Each structure stands twice: as structure tokens, then as C-alpha cells.
Coordinates of C-alpha atoms and ligand atoms in Angstrom, one line a residue:
X701 CA 48.0 41.7 -29.6
X702 CA 49.3 39.1 -32.0
X703 CA 48.0 37.8 -34.8
X704 CA 47.3 33.4 -32.8
X705 CA 46.2 35.4 -30.1
X706 CA 43.6 37.3 -31.8
X707 CA 42.1 34.1 -34.0
X708 CA 41.8 32.5 -30.8
X709 CA 39.8 35.1 -29.1
X710 CA 37.6 35.0 -31.7
X711 CA 37.1 31.8 -32.0
X712 CA 36.0 31.7 -28.4
X713 CA 33.2 34.5 -29.0
X714 CA 31.9 32.5 -31.9
X715 CA 32.0 29.8 -29.5
X716 CA 30.4 32.0 -26.0
X717 CA 27.6 33.0 -28.8
X718 CA 27.0 29.5 -29.9
X719 CA 26.6 28.1 -26.4
X720 CA 24.5 31.7 -25.1
X721 CA 21.8 30.7 -28.6
X722 CA 22.1 26.9 -27.7
X723 CA 22.0 27.8 -24.0
X724 CA 18.9 29.9 -24.6
X725 CA 17.3 27.5 -26.8
X726 CA 18.0 24.6 -24.0
X727 CA 16.3 26.9 -22.0
X728 CA 13.4 28.2 -23.7
X729 CA 9.5 26.5 -22.4
X730 CA 6.6 27.7 -23.8
X731 CA 4.0 28.6 -21.7
X732 CA 0.6 26.6 -21.2
X733 CA -2.6 28.0 -22.1
X734 CA -4.2 28.7 -18.8
X735 CA -7.4 26.8 -17.7
X736 CA -10.6 27.5 -16.0
X737 CA -10.3 25.8 -12.5
X738 CA -12.3 22.8 -12.5
X739 CA -13.3 23.1 -9.2
X740 CA -13.4 19.7 -6.6
X741 CA -16.8 18.0 -8.2
X742 CA -14.4 17.7 -11.3
X743 CA -12.0 14.8 -9.5
X744 CA -13.0 11.1 -8.5
X745 CA -12.7 10.9 -4.9
X746 CA -10.9 7.7 -4.5
X747 CA -8.3 9.3 -6.6
X748 CA -8.6 12.6 -5.1
X749 CA -7.5 10.4 -1.3
X750 CA -5.1 8.7 -3.6
X751 CA -3.5 11.6 -3.8
X752 CA -4.0 13.1 -0.4
X753 CA -1.5 9.9 0.0
X754 CA 0.9 10.1 -1.9
X755 CA 1.4 14.4 -1.0
X756 CA 1.9 13.0 2.4
X757 CA 4.8 11.3 0.8
X758 CA 6.0 13.6 -0.8
X759 CA 6.4 16.2 2.3
X760 CA 4.7 18.7 0.6
X761 CA 3.0 20.5 2.5
X762 CA 6.1 21.1 5.0
X763 CA 7.4 23.2 2.5
X764 CA 4.4 24.9 1.2
X765 CA 2.5 26.7 4.3
X766 CA 4.0 28.9 6.8
X767 CA 3.5 27.9 10.7
X768 CA 0.4 29.1 11.8
X769 CA -0.8 30.3 7.6
X770 CA -2.7 28.4 5.2
X771 CA -2.3 25.3 4.2
X772 CA -0.3 24.6 0.7
X773 CA -0.6 28.7 0.7
X774 CA 3.4 29.3 0.3
X775 CA 5.7 31.5 1.4
X776 CA 8.1 29.7 3.5
X777 CA 11.9 30.5 3.7
X778 CA 13.5 28.1 2.1
X779 CA 16.9 28.7 2.8
X780 CA 19.8 27.9 0.3
X781 CA 23.6 28.5 0.5
X782 CA 23.3 31.4 -2.4
X783 CA 20.0 32.8 -0.8
X784 CA 16.2 32.3 0.1
X785 CA 13.7 31.2 -2.3
X786 CA 9.8 30.7 -0.7
X787 CA 7.6 28.3 -1.7
X788 CA 5.3 28.9 -3.7
X789 CA 1.0 29.2 -3.2
X790 CA 0.2 25.5 -3.7
X791 CA -3.7 25.8 -4.4
X792 CA -6.7 25.8 -6.9
X793 CA -6.5 30.4 -6.2
X794 CA -6.9 31.3 -9.8
X795 CA -4.4 34.8 -9.7
X796 CA -2.3 33.8 -6.5
X797 CA -2.2 29.7 -6.8
X798 CA -2.2 26.8 -9.4
X799 CA -6.4 27.2 -10.2
X800 CA -5.7 27.4 -13.8
X801 CA -2.8 25.5 -13.8
X802 CA -4.1 22.1 -16.3
X803 CA -2.8 18.3 -15.2
X804 CA -0.4 19.1 -18.1
X805 CA 0.8 22.3 -16.7
X806 CA 1.4 20.4 -13.1
X807 CA 3.4 17.2 -14.4
X808 CA 5.7 19.6 -16.4
X809 CA 6.6 20.8 -13.2
X810 CA 6.7 18.0 -11.1
X811 CA 8.8 16.0 -14.2
X812 CA 10.7 19.0 -15.5
X813 CA 11.1 21.8 -13.1
X814 CA 9.4 24.6 -15.0
X815 CA 6.0 26.0 -14.2
X816 CA 2.7 27.2 -15.9
X817 CA 4.3 30.3 -18.3
X818 CA 7.5 28.1 -19.2
X819 CA 10.2 29.8 -15.8
X820 CA 12.6 27.7 -14.3
X821 CA 11.9 26.5 -11.3
X822 CA 14.7 25.9 -8.5
X823 CA 15.6 22.9 -7.5
X824 CA 15.0 23.4 -4.3
X825 CA 11.8 22.0 -4.5
X826 CA 13.0 18.7 -5.4
X827 CA 12.0 17.9 -8.8
X828 CA 14.8 16.2 -9.6
X829 CA 13.3 13.5 -7.6
X830 CA 10.2 14.3 -8.3
X831 CA 11.5 13.5 -11.9
X832 CA 11.0 9.9 -11.2
X833 CA 7.3 9.6 -10.0
X834 CA 5.0 8.2 -12.7
X835 CA 1.6 10.9 -14.7
X836 CA -1.3 8.0 -12.1
X837 CA 1.0 9.6 -9.7
X838 CA 0.9 13.1 -10.8
X839 CA -2.6 12.5 -11.6
X840 CA -4.1 11.8 -8.3
X841 CA -2.2 15.0 -6.8
X842 CA -2.7 17.6 -9.2
X843 CA -6.4 16.1 -8.1
X844 CA -5.7 16.3 -4.4
X845 CA -4.1 19.8 -4.8
X846 CA -7.2 21.0 -6.4
X847 CA -9.8 19.3 -4.0
X848 CA -8.5 22.0 -1.7
X849 CA -9.8 25.1 -0.3
X850 CA -7.9 28.0 -2.8
X851 CA -6.1 30.6 -0.3
X852 CA -4.9 33.7 -2.0
X853 CA -1.4 34.5 -0.9
X854 CA 1.5 35.4 -3.1
X855 CA 4.8 34.6 -1.9
X856 CA 7.9 37.4 -1.3
X857 CA 10.2 38.4 -4.0
X858 CA 13.0 35.4 -3.3
X859 CA 16.0 36.9 -1.9
X860 CA 19.1 35.9 -4.1
X861 CA 22.1 37.4 -5.3
X862 CA 23.7 37.5 -9.2
X863 CA 23.7 35.4 -11.1
X864 CA 21.2 32.7 -8.6
X865 CA 18.3 35.2 -9.5
X866 CA 18.7 34.7 -12.7
X867 CA 16.5 32.0 -14.0
X868 CA 17.5 31.3 -16.9
X869 CA 20.8 29.9 -15.0
X870 CA 18.0 27.1 -13.8
X871 CA 19.1 25.7 -16.9
X872 CA 22.4 25.6 -17.1
X873 CA 22.2 23.9 -13.8
X874 CA 19.3 21.1 -15.5
X875 CA 22.1 20.4 -18.1
X876 CA 24.6 20.2 -15.5
X877 CA 22.7 17.6 -13.4
X878 CA 18.8 17.5 -14.0
X879 CA 18.8 13.0 -14.7
X880 CA 15.0 12.5 -16.0
X881 CA 13.8 8.3 -15.0
X882 CA 17.1 8.2 -12.6
X883 CA 14.8 5.6 -10.9
X884 CA 14.4 1.9 -13.3
X885 CA 12.7 -1.5 -11.7
X886 CA 14.8 -4.0 -10.8
X887 CA 13.0 -7.4 -12.1
X888 CA 15.7 -9.4 -10.0
X889 CA 13.6 -8.1 -6.5
X890 CA 10.9 -8.4 -4.9
X891 CA 7.9 -5.7 -5.4
X892 CA 8.3 -4.5 -2.2
X893 CA 11.6 -3.7 -2.4
X894 CA 10.5 -2.1 -6.2
X895 CA 7.8 -0.2 -5.1
X896 CA 10.2 0.9 -1.7
X897 CA 12.8 2.2 -4.7
X898 CA 10.6 3.8 -6.0
X899 CA 9.3 6.2 -3.3
X900 CA 12.5 6.2 -1.3
X901 CA 13.4 7.6 -5.6
X902 CA 10.8 9.6 -6.3
X903 CA 8.1 11.0 -4.1
X904 CA 9.7 11.1 -0.8
X905 CA 13.2 12.2 -2.1
X906 CA 15.5 10.8 0.8
X907 CA 18.6 11.8 -0.3
X908 CA 17.3 15.9 -0.4
X909 CA 18.5 15.7 2.9
X910 CA 20.3 13.0 3.5
X911 CA 23.0 12.8 0.4
X912 CA 26.0 15.6 0.3
X913 CA 25.9 18.3 -2.7
X914 CA 27.9 20.3 -4.1
X915 CA 28.8 23.3 -4.9
X916 CA 25.6 24.3 -7.3
X917 CA 23.5 22.8 -4.5
X918 CA 23.2 19.7 -6.5
X919 CA 23.6 16.0 -4.7
X920 CA 26.3 14.0 -5.1
X921 CA 25.4 11.1 -7.0
X922 CA 28.6 8.8 -6.0
X923 CA 28.2 9.5 -2.1
X924 CA 23.7 9.0 -2.0
X925 CA 23.1 8.5 1.1
X926 CA 26.5 9.3 3.1
X927 CA 24.7 12.5 5.3
X928 CA 23.4 16.2 4.3
X929 CA 22.6 19.1 5.8
X930 CA 19.4 20.5 6.3
X931 CA 17.9 23.8 7.9
X932 CA 21.1 23.4 10.6
X933 CA 20.8 19.6 11.3
X934 CA 22.6 17.4 9.7
X935 CA 20.8 14.2 8.3
X936 CA 23.2 11.1 9.1
X937 CA 24.7 9.0 6.4
X938 CA 22.1 5.8 5.8
X939 CA 24.1 3.6 3.9
X940 CA 26.9 1.5 4.3
X941 CA 28.9 4.7 6.5
X942 CA 26.1 5.1 8.9
X943 CA 27.5 6.0 12.4
X944 CA 24.3 4.4 13.9
X945 CA 25.9 1.9 17.3
X946 CA 22.9 -0.5 15.8
X947 CA 23.0 -1.3 12.8
X948 CA 19.5 -0.9 11.0
X949 CA 17.0 -3.7 10.3
X950 CA 14.1 -3.0 8.0
X951 CA 12.2 -3.6 11.2
X952 CA 13.7 -0.5 13.0
X953 CA 13.6 1.5 9.6
X954 CA 9.4 0.8 9.3
X955 CA 9.2 1.4 13.3
X956 CA 11.3 4.7 13.2
X957 CA 10.3 6.0 10.0
X958 CA 6.4 4.7 11.1
X959 CA 6.5 6.0 13.9
X960 CA 9.5 8.2 15.3
X961 CA 11.1 5.7 18.1
X962 CA 12.8 2.7 18.1
X963 CA 14.4 1.0 21.6
X964 CA 17.4 0.8 19.3
X965 CA 17.6 3.9 17.8
X966 CA 15.5 6.5 20.0
X967 CA 13.9 8.8 18.2
X968 CA 13.3 11.2 15.6
X969 CA 13.8 15.2 15.4
X970 CA 13.9 18.6 13.7
X971 CA 13.4 17.9 10.3
X972 CA 12.8 14.3 10.4
X973 CA 10.2 14.6 13.2
X974 CA 8.1 15.8 9.5
X975 CA 8.7 12.8 7.9
X976 CA 8.1 10.8 10.1
X977 CA 4.7 12.6 11.1
X978 CA 3.7 12.1 7.8
X979 CA 4.2 9.1 7.2
X980 CA 2.3 8.1 10.5
X981 CA -0.6 8.8 8.5
X982 CA 0.1 6.5 4.9
X983 CA -0.7 3.4 4.3
X984 CA 1.2 1.1 6.2
X985 CA 2.8 -1.1 3.6
X986 CA 4.3 1.7 1.9
X987 CA 6.0 2.5 4.5
X988 CA 7.1 -0.9 5.0
X989 CA 8.6 -0.8 1.3
X990 CA 10.5 2.2 2.4
X991 CA 11.7 0.8 5.2
X992 CA 12.7 -3.0 3.1
X993 CA 14.3 -1.1 0.4
X994 CA 16.2 1.4 2.7
X995 CA 17.3 -1.8 4.9
X996 CA 19.0 -2.8 1.7
X997 CA 21.1 -0.1 1.1
X998 CA 22.7 0.3 4.6
X999 CA 22.9 -3.5 5.0
X1000 CA 26.4 -3.3 2.5
X1001 CA 29.5 -5.7 4.1
X1002 CA 29.2 -3.8 7.4
X1003 CA 31.7 -2.0 8.2
X1004 CA 33.8 -2.3 12.0
X1005 CA 30.7 0.1 13.7
X1006 CA 28.3 -2.5 13.5
X1007 CA 28.5 -4.2 16.5
X1008 CA 26.1 -5.3 19.0
X1009 CA 22.8 -3.6 21.1
X1010 CA 25.3 -5.6 24.7
X1011 CA 28.5 -3.7 22.9
X1012 CA 27.3 -0.7 22.9
X1013 CA 25.4 -0.8 26.2
X1014 CA 28.7 -1.8 27.8
X1015 CA 30.7 0.7 26.7
X1016 CA 28.7 2.8 28.4
X1017 CA 29.4 1.8 31.7
X1018 CA 32.9 2.9 30.7
X1019 CA 34.4 5.8 32.9
X1020 CA 35.4 8.7 30.8
X1021 CA 37.7 10.4 33.8
X1022 CA 39.1 13.1 32.5
X1023 CA 36.9 15.4 31.6
X1024 CA 35.3 16.3 35.1
X1025 CA 33.3 19.5 34.5
X1026 CA 31.4 17.7 31.3
X1027 CA 30.8 14.6 33.4
X1028 CA 29.7 16.5 36.7
X1029 CA 26.3 18.1 34.6
X1030 CA 26.1 15.4 32.7
X1031 CA 25.4 13.2 36.3
X1032 CA 23.0 15.9 37.8
X1033 CA 20.7 17.3 34.2
X1034 CA 21.1 13.6 32.5
X1035 CA 22.0 10.4 33.4
X1036 CA 18.4 10.2 35.8
X1037 CA 16.3 9.9 32.6
X1038 CA 18.7 8.4 30.3
X1039 CA 20.1 6.3 33.7
X1040 CA 16.3 6.1 35.0
X1041 CA 14.3 3.3 35.2
X1042 CA 10.8 5.1 33.6
X1043 CA 10.2 3.4 31.0
X1044 CA 11.0 3.4 27.0
X1045 CA 10.1 5.8 25.6
X1046 CA 9.9 8.2 28.5
X1047 CA 12.8 7.6 29.9
X1048 CA 15.5 8.9 26.8
X1049 CA 17.2 6.1 25.3
X1050 CA 20.8 5.2 26.4
X1051 CA 23.4 7.5 25.1
X1052 CA 25.5 5.0 24.0
X1053 CA 22.5 3.9 21.4
X1054 CA 22.1 7.9 19.8
X1055 CA 23.0 8.0 16.4
X1056 CA 23.6 12.2 17.1
X1057 CA 27.0 11.5 19.4
X1058 CA 28.7 8.9 17.1
X1059 CA 28.1 11.2 14.3
X1060 CA 31.0 13.2 12.3
X1061 CA 28.9 16.0 12.9
X1062 CA 28.0 17.4 16.0
X1063 CA 25.3 19.5 15.6
X1064 CA 22.2 17.2 16.5
X1065 CA 22.9 17.2 19.6
X1066 CA 23.6 20.9 20.8
X1067 CA 20.3 21.3 19.3
X1068 CA 18.7 18.1 20.9
X1069 CA 20.8 19.9 23.9
X1070 CA 19.3 23.6 23.4
X1071 CA 16.0 23.0 22.5
X1072 CA 15.1 19.2 24.1
X1073 CA 12.7 17.0 22.6
X1074 CA 9.2 18.7 22.7
X1075 CA 6.0 17.3 24.0
X1076 CA 3.2 16.1 21.3
X1077 CA 0.3 18.6 20.9
X1078 CA -2.7 15.6 22.6
X1079 CA -0.4 12.4 22.6
X1080 CA 0.9 11.2 25.2
X1081 CA 4.7 11.8 23.9
X1082 CA 8.4 11.7 24.9
X1083 CA 9.7 14.5 26.4
X1084 CA 13.0 16.0 26.7
X1085 CA 13.6 19.5 28.5
X1086 CA 15.9 22.1 26.5
X1087 CA 19.4 23.5 28.6
X1088 CA 19.5 26.6 26.5
X1089 CA 18.5 28.8 29.6
X1090 CA 20.7 26.9 32.4
X1091 CA 23.9 26.0 30.1
X1092 CA 26.2 28.6 28.9
X1093 CA 28.8 27.7 25.5
X1094 CA 31.8 27.0 27.9
X1095 CA 29.7 24.4 30.3
X1096 CA 27.6 23.1 27.0
X1097 CA 30.7 22.3 25.3
X1098 CA 32.2 20.6 27.8
X1099 CA 29.2 18.6 28.5
X1100 CA 29.6 16.9 24.6
X1101 CA 32.8 16.5 25.0
X1102 CA 32.5 13.8 27.8
X1103 CA 29.3 12.9 26.1
X1104 CA 31.1 12.0 23.2
X1105 CA 34.4 10.7 25.1
X1106 CA 32.4 8.4 27.0
X1107 CA 29.1 7.0 24.6
X1108 CA 31.2 7.0 21.6
X1109 CA 34.2 5.0 19.9
X1110 CA 34.7 8.2 17.5
X1111 CA 37.1 11.1 18.1
X1112 CA 36.9 14.6 19.8
X1113 CA 35.0 16.8 17.9
X1114 CA 36.5 20.0 16.7
X1115 CA 34.8 24.0 16.8
X1116 CA 32.1 22.8 19.8
X1117 CA 32.1 26.7 20.9
X1118 CA 30.9 27.5 17.6
X1119 CA 28.2 24.8 17.1
X1120 CA 26.7 25.9 20.3
X1121 CA 26.6 29.3 19.7
X1122 CA 24.8 28.6 16.0
X1123 CA 22.7 25.7 17.6
X1124 CA 21.4 29.2 20.0
X1125 CA 21.3 31.8 17.2
X1126 CA 18.9 29.4 14.6
X1127 CA 17.2 28.6 17.7
X1128 CA 14.4 30.6 16.4
X1129 CA 14.5 29.5 13.0
X1130 CA 13.5 26.2 14.2
X1131 CA 10.3 27.9 16.1
X1132 CA 9.4 29.6 12.9
X1133 CA 9.6 27.5 10.2
X1134 CA 8.5 24.1 11.9
X1135 CA 5.0 23.9 12.4
X1136 CA 5.7 21.3 15.1
X1137 CA 5.5 17.4 14.6
X1138 CA 1.7 16.5 14.4
X1139 CA 2.1 12.6 16.2
X1140 CA 5.6 11.5 16.0
X1141 CA 7.8 10.9 18.6
X1142 CA 4.9 9.7 19.4
X1143 CA 3.5 6.6 21.9
X1144 CA 3.7 4.0 20.1
X1145 CA 0.9 2.3 21.5
X1146 CA -1.4 5.3 21.2
X1147 CA -1.1 5.0 17.6
X1148 CA -3.4 3.9 15.3
X1149 CA -3.6 0.4 14.2
X1150 CA -3.2 0.0 10.5
Ligands
LIG527 C1 11.8 21.3 -0.5 C2 10.7 21.8 0.1 C3 9.6 21.6 -1.2 C4 9.0 20.4 -1.3 C5 9.7 19.4 0.0 C6 8.1 20.6 -1.7 N1 8.1 21.9 -2.6 FE1 7.2 22.5 -4.4 N2 8.5 24.1 -4.2 C7 9.1 24.9 -3.8 C8 9.7 24.9 -3.7 C9 10.2 26.3 -2.8 C10 9.1 25.8 -4.8 C11 9.1 26.9 -5.5 C12 10.4 27.1 -6.3 C13 10.9 28.1 -7.2 O1 10.0 29.8 -7.0 O2 11.4 28.5 -8.8 C14 8.3 25.3 -5.7 C15 6.9 24.9 -6.2 C16 6.4 24.5 -6.4 C17 5.4 24.2 -7.4 C18 5.6 25.1 -8.7 C19 4.4 26.4 -8.6 C20 4.7 27.3 -8.8 O3 3.8 28.5 -8.8 O4 5.2 28.0 -9.8 C21 4.6 23.1 -7.5 C22 3.5 22.6 -8.4 C23 5.0 22.3 -6.2 N3 6.0 23.0 -5.9 C24 4.2 21.1 -6.1 C25 5.4 20.7 -5.2 C26 4.4 19.3 -4.4 C27 3.1 18.7 -5.4 C28 4.9 18.8 -3.6 C29 4.8 17.2 -3.2 C30 4.9 16.3 -3.9 C31 6.3 19.6 -3.8 N4 5.8 20.9 -4.4 C32 7.3 20.0 -2.4 C33 9.6 24.5 -2.0 C34 8.8 22.6 -2.1
LIG528 C1 13.7 17.1 5.5 C2 15.1 16.4 5.2 C3 15.1 14.7 5.7 C4 14.2 14.5 4.4 C5 13.6 14.0 2.8 C6 14.7 12.7 5.3 N1 14.6 13.2 6.1 FE1 16.1 11.3 7.3 N2 16.8 12.6 8.7 C7 16.7 13.9 8.5 C8 17.4 14.5 9.7 C9 17.5 15.7 9.9 C10 17.7 13.5 10.6 C11 17.9 13.0 12.4 C12 17.1 13.6 12.7 C13 18.0 13.3 14.5 O1 19.1 14.1 15.0 O2 16.9 12.9 15.2 C14 17.2 12.3 9.9 C15 17.1 10.9 10.5 C16 16.7 9.7 10.0 C17 17.8 8.1 10.3 C18 17.8 8.4 11.5 C19 19.9 7.6 11.3 C20 20.5 7.3 12.9 O3 21.0 6.5 12.7 O4 19.9 8.0 13.8 C21 16.9 7.2 9.2 C22 16.9 6.1 8.8 C23 15.9 8.3 8.4 N3 16.3 9.9 8.4 C24 15.8 7.7 7.3 C25 14.8 8.4 6.1 C26 13.7 7.5 4.7 C27 14.2 6.1 4.2 C28 14.0 9.0 4.4 C29 13.1 8.6 2.9 C30 11.2 8.3 3.2 C31 14.1 10.8 5.2 N4 15.0 10.1 6.0 C32 14.1 11.5 4.8 C33 16.5 14.8 7.2 C34 15.6 14.0 6.2
LIG529 C1 13.7 14.6 32.1 C2 13.6 13.4 31.2 C3 15.3 13.6 31.1 C4 16.7 14.7 30.5 C5 16.8 15.5 31.9 C6 17.1 14.8 29.8 N1 16.6 13.7 29.1 FE1 17.6 13.1 27.1 N2 16.0 12.0 26.1 C7 14.7 12.3 26.7 C8 13.6 11.9 26.4 C9 12.3 10.9 26.3 C10 14.4 12.0 25.0 C11 13.6 11.6 23.3 C12 13.9 9.8 23.8 C13 15.3 9.1 22.9 O1 15.5 9.3 22.0 O2 15.8 8.6 23.9 C14 15.5 12.2 24.9 C15 17.0 12.6 24.0 C16 17.9 12.7 23.7 C17 19.3 12.4 23.0 C18 18.4 12.0 21.7 C19 18.6 11.1 21.7 C20 18.6 9.8 20.3 O3 18.1 9.8 19.7 O4 20.2 10.1 19.4 C21 20.2 13.3 23.5 C22 21.5 13.7 22.7 C23 19.7 13.2 25.2 N3 18.4 13.0 25.1 C24 20.7 13.7 25.9 C25 20.5 14.9 27.1 C26 21.9 15.1 27.8 C27 23.1 15.5 27.3 C28 20.7 15.6 28.7 C29 21.3 16.4 29.9 C30 22.3 18.1 29.8 C31 19.2 15.1 28.6 N4 19.4 14.4 27.7 C32 19.1 15.2 29.7 C33 14.7 12.6 28.8 C34 15.2 13.4 29.0

């Protein structure tokens, strides 16, 4: 080794050791002392009630409840590109849950993604958004969780490969990507807009699904809301890149987010159905605030996509003669509902209004065609049968190509056969991880009005 190379190697070693020491210093968090479980009577009922609504806005139960399992007892596998992480038990069980956590320990988990013992938590728990939640709201969430039924249940071990199985590595991730207080009130905007911004950027963590992620799983802030992935679904772009054939307005967003359906946009399905199901149970004013804020986000200078409802509908008359196999499947299996005379929403919207067909990603359309739209238990709701058993991959891909050509102005999708095969394979996964929307999409007339 030449002398200069040796010096460089020496410097590199010193830098490495220094970095490791700094990383350790930054990474280390003390444990917070355990408390005796306070018991439900220790909390004010009004505070608990508010915590209940906040927990619904934060979708806590969707990730922390296994289908058919006890509420908040954890154990749901959350798949990530790095492996599977299981959600934890957040009931007040003293041994396997958070029964011995003080409010300070809970707040630290929400703020900084550190558990009571001082270990770093994976950002699958969306604390990169929850860092914006106020102390007051954390107090209400804590009161709500500590008054739930304690359940004894330990989650399975995470299945992650090296180095992702090292919790210390999360400290490095945080150093690179975790920003605190990313939400600042804007005094130029209304109180309603500010409330919406606070919820969207914080507890409601809309960006966790709708913002694309980088190679290390962090949201790409510069591409906020331009479309992301969740559980084999595409969470559409909901900013100015939205492909919705009819632009979203605050009123349409309010209806869709609260009732799971709007005549210009159809239903919310998959992971979004669960979001809507939660939002249908919280104060309408909070959903309205979210809609008002998001309408501003998607309301940037409208691009060519923005066309009135009539123009989108007129396109539906356009015949696409090139794909006769797809056309005959559509005529036989779909048109009777989607062009039928039954009233909306039971018939299914005209497909030229569907973002699923205009989206750059065909996965949602494949999911809908194969699995259909499930009925909502105990409510009169739109239903569409699944076609997984009655169509082979060839037929399904001819149909999807036809729908794309006839009902959108977007370029042909490539690799549809693979998308369809993947959608078939993962059907079983939705069945496991989705508890099924509890009250959406549903008959808006039946929904209790606030
Ligand atoms: C997208 C899924 C998801 C959502 C939504 C979610 N969590 Fe979690 N949460 C997780 C996962 C996964 C973990 C485990 C992370 C780990 O092991 O590092 C976790 C961990 C936690 C922990 C740490 C518990 C412990 O024992 O270490 C708390 C507290 C918590 N979540 C509370 C909440 C609350 C409160 C909400 C709603 C406001 C919520 N979570 C919403 C997925 C989620
Ligand atoms: C757990 C992941 C997840 C979260 C959290 C989430 N979404 Fe979604 N969202 C989706 C998915 C997936 C779809 C596509 C659903 C479909 O195909 O019906 C969607 C669809 C939508 C649509 C329809 C877009 C269109 O053009 O059809 C809107 C609007 C929307 N979401 C807004 C929101 C807002 C606002 C929030 C926060 C309050 C939010 N979403 C939170 C996953 C999510
Ligand atoms: C029994 C009636 C029925 C049949 C048959 C049917 N659908 Fe549906 N479809 C519905 C209903 C109801 C919905 C949910 C309401 C909505 O989104 O419009 C729906 C939703 C959809 C959506 C989502 C629209 C949106 O919200 O973005 C697509 C895409 C779709 N159907 C395609 C098809 C295709 C393709 C076929 C034929 C293979 C088909 N449907 C057959 C009733 C039906």
C-alpha cells in the first residue's frame, strides 16, 4: 500500500468509527419507567370519546387488529419491500400490550417512533405523520387506548433480512428522513383549511399511501400525493396529477370520504374502503375540513385531463373496434349493470368516469374485475360480482385492454397478463388482511346523518 493510500485508509477508519459512535449516541434512547396500569376509571369520559374519534381518523384499528381477532391486539402482518413487520398489541394488557406505558412513553412513540424500552420502531407505524399530532390529541388517544379491553397476545417475530432486522438501523433512517413538525398552520387560510391540513398531514396520514416512496421506504416529499402503493393496490395520485376523468371538488371529496361513493367517481375499494369506513364515524366537520384542504391540493392548474362530466360521458359512445374479444366480454358481462337502468350507486358508474381505467397502474382494475365489490354487512350497498372464476388470464387481459381503449384517453397498458396473474395470487391476501369495510361503500340514504 502506498503511503497516501494508507493515510486515506486511516482517515476512513477514523471517520467510520466516529460515525458509528455518533450514530450510537444519536440512536440511544433511554427506557421510560413502567407505571402500574391506571385502570379505566382514571380517565375522563369526554376525553375517551374524543380519543375514539381520533383513533378512527388515524386508522389505528385497521393495522392493529387481525381479521377475526380482538380489537387493537395487534399481530397483523404488514408487508414491506424489506420483509414483514407485525403490528403490536396496543391494548392496556400489562405484559403484552401498553398497560405499563405512561402517557409520556406513548407520546414519545407517536412523536419519535421509540417504544417504552427505548428501541426504535419501524416507520410502517406512520409516526413520520404522527409527529404532527398535538400533545392534547395524544392525551385523548392514550385515554382511549388505556380504556380498551386488555388482551393478552404477543405479536409474531418480524420477518426481515439483515440489515433491516437491526432496530439500530432505523436511527439512521430517521436521521435521513424523519422530520418533526412538518405541519405549520397557515394564518392566511381559514380555520377549516388549517384543521384539514393538520389532520391530513398528521393523524390521517393520507400521504402514507398516496405518496410514492424512495428505495429506503421514505415518502418522496417532492412528489407528495402523486400516487403510491399499498397492499397490491395503487393509491391514486390525488394532487394535480390526478387521472380522475372528472376533477375532484371539496363537495365530491366530502361525499367520497364520508360515504364511500360519489356519482362522478364511483366507490372507494380496498384499503381506501377502510379509511372511508373510519371517516364515516367521526364528526362531519373533520371530514369536511379534510375535503376542503385536499380540494386545494388537487386544484392546482388543471391539466388536459380536466374535462367536464359530459365530455367524459360522450366518449363512452366511442366504439373501439380493434379488440373484439374484449368488446364481447364487456357486452356480455358488464354492460347490463354499467350501462343499465338501475339507479346509482347499485348499477355501477359509467366506466368512462372511473379513475381505475384512466390510472397509469392497472392493478386496481384487475382487483375489481377479479374480486368484484363486496356487499356491506347489514346495509343495502352496491355489489359487483367477482369474475376470477369465470375468466382466464387471456380473457381478463383482453377485457382490460378494451376498457382502457374505450373508456380512457391513456396509452395501452403493458404486461397486463402479469398484473392479472399477480392479482389472482394476492386475492387470498386481501381476504386475510382486510376486515371488510364496516359501513362503506353504502347506501348514502341509509347512513345516519350527523
Ligand atoms: C399502517 C399501519 C399502522 C397504523 C395506521 C398504525 N400503526 Fe401503530 N404500529 C404499526 C406497526 C407495524 C407497529 C410495530 C412497529 C415495530 O415493531 O417497530 C406499530 C407500533 C405501534 C406502537 C408501539 C407499540 C409497542 O409495543 O412498541 C404504538 C403505541 C402504536 N403503534 C400506536 C398506534 C396508534 C395510536 C395508531 C393510530 C393513531 C396507530 N398505531 C396506527 C402499524 C400501524
Ligand atoms: C391505507 C392506504 C390509504 C390511506 C391511508 C388513504 N388512502 Fe386514499 N386511496 C387508497 C387507495 C388504495 C385508493 C384506490 C381505491 C380504489 O381503487 O377504489 C384510494 C383512493 C382515494 C381517492 C380516489 C381518487 C380517484 O381519483 O378515484 C381519494 C380522493 C383519496 N383516496 C383520498 C384520500 C385522503 C384524503 C386520505 C386521507 C384522509 C386517504 N385517501 C388516505 C389508499 C389510501
Ligand atoms: C351486477 C352488476 C354489475 C356487473 C355485472 C358488473 N359491475 Fe362493475 N360495478 C358494479 C357496482 C355496483 C360497482 C360499484 C359502484 C361504482 O363504483 O360504480 C361497480 C364498480 C366497478 C368499477 C369501479 C368503478 C369506479 O368506481 O372507479 C369498475 C372498473 C367495474 N365495476 C368494472 C366492471 C367490469 C369490467 C365488469 C364486467 C366484467 C363489471 N364491472 C360488471 C356493478 C356491476
